Backbone as JSON, one array per atom type, in Angstrom:
{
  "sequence": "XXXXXXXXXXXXXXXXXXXXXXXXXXXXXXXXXXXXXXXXXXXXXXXXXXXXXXXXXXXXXXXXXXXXXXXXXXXXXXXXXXXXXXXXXXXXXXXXX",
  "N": [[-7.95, 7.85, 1.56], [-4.83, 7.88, 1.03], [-2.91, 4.72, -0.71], [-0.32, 4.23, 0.7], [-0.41, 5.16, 2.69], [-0.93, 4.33, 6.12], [-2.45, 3.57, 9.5], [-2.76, 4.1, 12.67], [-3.89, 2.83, 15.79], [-4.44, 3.31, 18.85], [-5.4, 2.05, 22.31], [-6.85, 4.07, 23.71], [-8.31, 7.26, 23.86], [-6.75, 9.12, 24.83], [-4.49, 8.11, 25.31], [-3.45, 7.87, 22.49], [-3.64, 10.68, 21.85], [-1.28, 11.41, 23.7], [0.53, 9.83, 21.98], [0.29, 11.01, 19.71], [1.77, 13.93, 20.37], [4.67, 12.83, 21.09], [5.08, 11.58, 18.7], [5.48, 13.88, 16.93], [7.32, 15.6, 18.66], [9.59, 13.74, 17.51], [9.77, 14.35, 15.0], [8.49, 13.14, 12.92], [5.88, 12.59, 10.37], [2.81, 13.04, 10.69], [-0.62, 12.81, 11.4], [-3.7, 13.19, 13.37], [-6.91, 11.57, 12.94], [-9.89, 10.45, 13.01], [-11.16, 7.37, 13.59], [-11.37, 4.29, 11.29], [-14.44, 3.14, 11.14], [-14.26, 0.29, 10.71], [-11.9, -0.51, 11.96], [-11.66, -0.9, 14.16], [-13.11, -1.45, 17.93], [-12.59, 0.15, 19.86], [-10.82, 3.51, 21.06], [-12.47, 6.71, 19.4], [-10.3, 7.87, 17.96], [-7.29, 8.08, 15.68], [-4.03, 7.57, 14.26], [-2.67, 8.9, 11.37], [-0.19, 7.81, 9.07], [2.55, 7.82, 6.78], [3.46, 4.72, 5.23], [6.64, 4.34, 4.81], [7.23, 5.63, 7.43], [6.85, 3.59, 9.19], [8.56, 1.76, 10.57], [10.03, 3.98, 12.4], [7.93, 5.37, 13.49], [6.99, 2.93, 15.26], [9.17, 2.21, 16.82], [9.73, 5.19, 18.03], [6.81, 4.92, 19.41], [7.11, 2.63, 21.11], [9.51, 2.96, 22.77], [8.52, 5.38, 24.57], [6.08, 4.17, 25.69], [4.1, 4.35, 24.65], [1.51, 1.83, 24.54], [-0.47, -0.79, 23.86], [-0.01, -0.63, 20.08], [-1.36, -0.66, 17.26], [-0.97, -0.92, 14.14], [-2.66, -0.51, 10.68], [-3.42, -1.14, 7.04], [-5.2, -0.16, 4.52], [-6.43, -1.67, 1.78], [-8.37, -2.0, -1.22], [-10.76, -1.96, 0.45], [-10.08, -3.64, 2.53], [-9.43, -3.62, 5.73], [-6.13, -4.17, 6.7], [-4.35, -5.56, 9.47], [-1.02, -4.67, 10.35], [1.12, -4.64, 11.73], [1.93, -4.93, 15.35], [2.54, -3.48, 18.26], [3.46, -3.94, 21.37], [1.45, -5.29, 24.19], [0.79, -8.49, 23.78], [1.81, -8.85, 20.67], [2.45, -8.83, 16.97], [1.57, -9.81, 13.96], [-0.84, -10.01, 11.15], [-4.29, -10.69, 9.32], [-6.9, -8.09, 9.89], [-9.0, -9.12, 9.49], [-11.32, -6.96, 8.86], [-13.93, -5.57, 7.39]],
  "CA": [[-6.62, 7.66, 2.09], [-3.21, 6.56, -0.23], [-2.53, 3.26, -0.43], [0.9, 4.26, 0.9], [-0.68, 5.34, 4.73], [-1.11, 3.5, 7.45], [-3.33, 4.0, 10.64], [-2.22, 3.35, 14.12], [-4.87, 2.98, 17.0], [-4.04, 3.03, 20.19], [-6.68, 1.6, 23.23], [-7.72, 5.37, 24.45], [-8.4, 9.24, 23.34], [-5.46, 9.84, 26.21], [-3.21, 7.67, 24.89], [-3.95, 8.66, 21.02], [-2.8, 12.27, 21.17], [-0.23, 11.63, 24.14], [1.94, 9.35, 21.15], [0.75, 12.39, 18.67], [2.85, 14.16, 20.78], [5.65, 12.0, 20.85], [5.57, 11.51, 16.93], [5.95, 15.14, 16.43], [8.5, 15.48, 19.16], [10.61, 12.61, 16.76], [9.93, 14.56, 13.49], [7.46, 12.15, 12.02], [4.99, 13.28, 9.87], [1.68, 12.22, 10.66], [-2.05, 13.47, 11.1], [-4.7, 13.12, 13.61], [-7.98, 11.37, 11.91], [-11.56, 9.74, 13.01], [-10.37, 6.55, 13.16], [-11.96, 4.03, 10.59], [-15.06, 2.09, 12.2], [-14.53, -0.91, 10.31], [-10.73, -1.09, 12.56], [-11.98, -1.61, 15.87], [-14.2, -0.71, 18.51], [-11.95, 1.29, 20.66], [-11.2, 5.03, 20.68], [-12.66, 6.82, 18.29], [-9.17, 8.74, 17.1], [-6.34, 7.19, 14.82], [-3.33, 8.53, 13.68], [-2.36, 8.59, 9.93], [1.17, 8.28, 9.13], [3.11, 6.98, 5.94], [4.41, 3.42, 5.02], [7.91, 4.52, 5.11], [7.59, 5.91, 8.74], [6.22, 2.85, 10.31], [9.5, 1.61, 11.8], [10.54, 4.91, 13.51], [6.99, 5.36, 14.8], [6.89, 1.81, 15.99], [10.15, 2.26, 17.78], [9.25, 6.08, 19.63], [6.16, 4.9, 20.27], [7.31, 2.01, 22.03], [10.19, 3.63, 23.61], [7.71, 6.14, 25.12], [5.48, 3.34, 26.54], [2.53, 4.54, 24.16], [1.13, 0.48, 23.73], [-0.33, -1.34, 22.61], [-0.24, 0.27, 18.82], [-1.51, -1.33, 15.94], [-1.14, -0.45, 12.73], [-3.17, -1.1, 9.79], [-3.39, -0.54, 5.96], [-6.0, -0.04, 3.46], [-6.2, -2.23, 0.2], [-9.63, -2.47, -1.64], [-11.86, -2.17, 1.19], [-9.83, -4.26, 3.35], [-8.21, -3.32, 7.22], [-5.4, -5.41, 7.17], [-3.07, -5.68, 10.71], [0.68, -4.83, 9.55], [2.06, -5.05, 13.04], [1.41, -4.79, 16.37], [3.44, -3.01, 19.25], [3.42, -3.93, 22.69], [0.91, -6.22, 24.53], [0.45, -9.57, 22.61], [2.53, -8.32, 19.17], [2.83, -9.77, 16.0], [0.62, -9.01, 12.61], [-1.65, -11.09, 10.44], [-5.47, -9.46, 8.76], [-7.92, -7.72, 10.92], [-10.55, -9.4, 9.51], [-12.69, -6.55, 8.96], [-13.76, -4.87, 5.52]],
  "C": [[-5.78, 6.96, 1.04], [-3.19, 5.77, 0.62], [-1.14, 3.16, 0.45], [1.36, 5.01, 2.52], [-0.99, 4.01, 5.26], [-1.65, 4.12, 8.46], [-2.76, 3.09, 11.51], [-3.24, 3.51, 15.18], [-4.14, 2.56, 17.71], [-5.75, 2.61, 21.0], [-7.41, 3.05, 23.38], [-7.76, 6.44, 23.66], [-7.0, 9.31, 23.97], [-4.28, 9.31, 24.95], [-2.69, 7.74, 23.51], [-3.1, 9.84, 20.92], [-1.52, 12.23, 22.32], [1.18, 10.96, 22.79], [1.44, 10.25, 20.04], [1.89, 13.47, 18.63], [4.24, 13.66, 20.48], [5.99, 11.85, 19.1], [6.13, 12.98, 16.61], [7.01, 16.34, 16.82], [9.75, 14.79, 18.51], [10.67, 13.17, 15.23], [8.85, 13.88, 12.64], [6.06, 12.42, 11.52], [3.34, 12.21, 10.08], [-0.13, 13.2, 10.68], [-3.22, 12.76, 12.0], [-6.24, 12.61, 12.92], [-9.19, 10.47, 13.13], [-11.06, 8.67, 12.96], [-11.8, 5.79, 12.26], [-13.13, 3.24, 11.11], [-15.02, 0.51, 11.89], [-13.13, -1.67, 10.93], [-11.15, -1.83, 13.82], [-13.23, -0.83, 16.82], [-13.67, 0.64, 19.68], [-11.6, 2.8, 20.53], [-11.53, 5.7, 19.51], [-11.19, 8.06, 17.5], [-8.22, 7.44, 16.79], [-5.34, 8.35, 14.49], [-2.79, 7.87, 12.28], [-0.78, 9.0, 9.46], [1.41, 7.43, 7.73], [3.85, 5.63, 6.15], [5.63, 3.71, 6.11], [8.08, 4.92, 6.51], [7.15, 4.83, 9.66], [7.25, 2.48, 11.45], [9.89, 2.06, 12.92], [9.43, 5.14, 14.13], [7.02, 4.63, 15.73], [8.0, 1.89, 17.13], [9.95, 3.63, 18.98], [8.3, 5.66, 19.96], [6.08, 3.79, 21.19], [8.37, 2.27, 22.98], [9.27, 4.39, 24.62], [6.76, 4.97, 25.85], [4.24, 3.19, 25.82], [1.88, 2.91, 23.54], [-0.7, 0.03, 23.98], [-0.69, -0.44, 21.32], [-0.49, -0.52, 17.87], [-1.86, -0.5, 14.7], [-1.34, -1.21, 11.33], [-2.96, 0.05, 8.5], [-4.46, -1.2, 5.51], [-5.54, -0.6, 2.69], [-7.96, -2.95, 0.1], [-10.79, -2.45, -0.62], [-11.5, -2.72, 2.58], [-9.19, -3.6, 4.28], [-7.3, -4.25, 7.39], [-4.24, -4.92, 8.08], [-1.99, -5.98, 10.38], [1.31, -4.73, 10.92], [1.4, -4.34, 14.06], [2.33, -4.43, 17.47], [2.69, -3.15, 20.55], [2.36, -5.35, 23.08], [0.3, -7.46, 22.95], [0.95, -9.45, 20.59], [1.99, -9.23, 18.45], [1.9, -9.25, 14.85], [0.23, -10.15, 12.1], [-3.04, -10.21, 9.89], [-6.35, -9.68, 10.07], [-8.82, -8.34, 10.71], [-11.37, -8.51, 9.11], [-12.6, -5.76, 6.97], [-14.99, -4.04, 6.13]]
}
């Protein structure tokens, strides 16, 4: 993965491809993926979207209701938490490598 994606998990499978939907309803280029196991333990899908689109995702997919969303980036090995939509927000590192 470029350094210049980002991965968004959502809690469920459901709720995963319902804001795939929604992204591709808004134009926003993104991509279905496996999500990484070293993000979390929850569904196993992720969606892969660029840097530059994080805002407008962050905004349809909280318009749409699709939450909580977190989105992380790759550097060196590391998962680090670049923001967080909906229940309990905010960003800081995942912790995990």
């Amino acid at each position: 993965m470029k350094t210049d994606d980002l991965v968004v998990v959502l809690p469920t499978t459901h709720l995963t491809l319902q804001a795939e939907k929604t992204l591709k309803g808004a134009g926003i280029s993104h991509r279905t993926i496996l999500k990484p196991r070293r993000i979390s333990s929850d569904c196993g899908l992720a969606i892969r979207i660029q840097w530059k689109d994080m805002e407008g995702a962050s905004r349809v997919l909280k318009e749409a209701g699709h939450l909580p969303a977190t989105f992380y980036r790759s550097e060196d090995s590391l998962w680090e938490q670049v923001l967080r939509v909906g229940e309990g927000g905010g960003h800081g590192d995942a912790g995990t490598r």
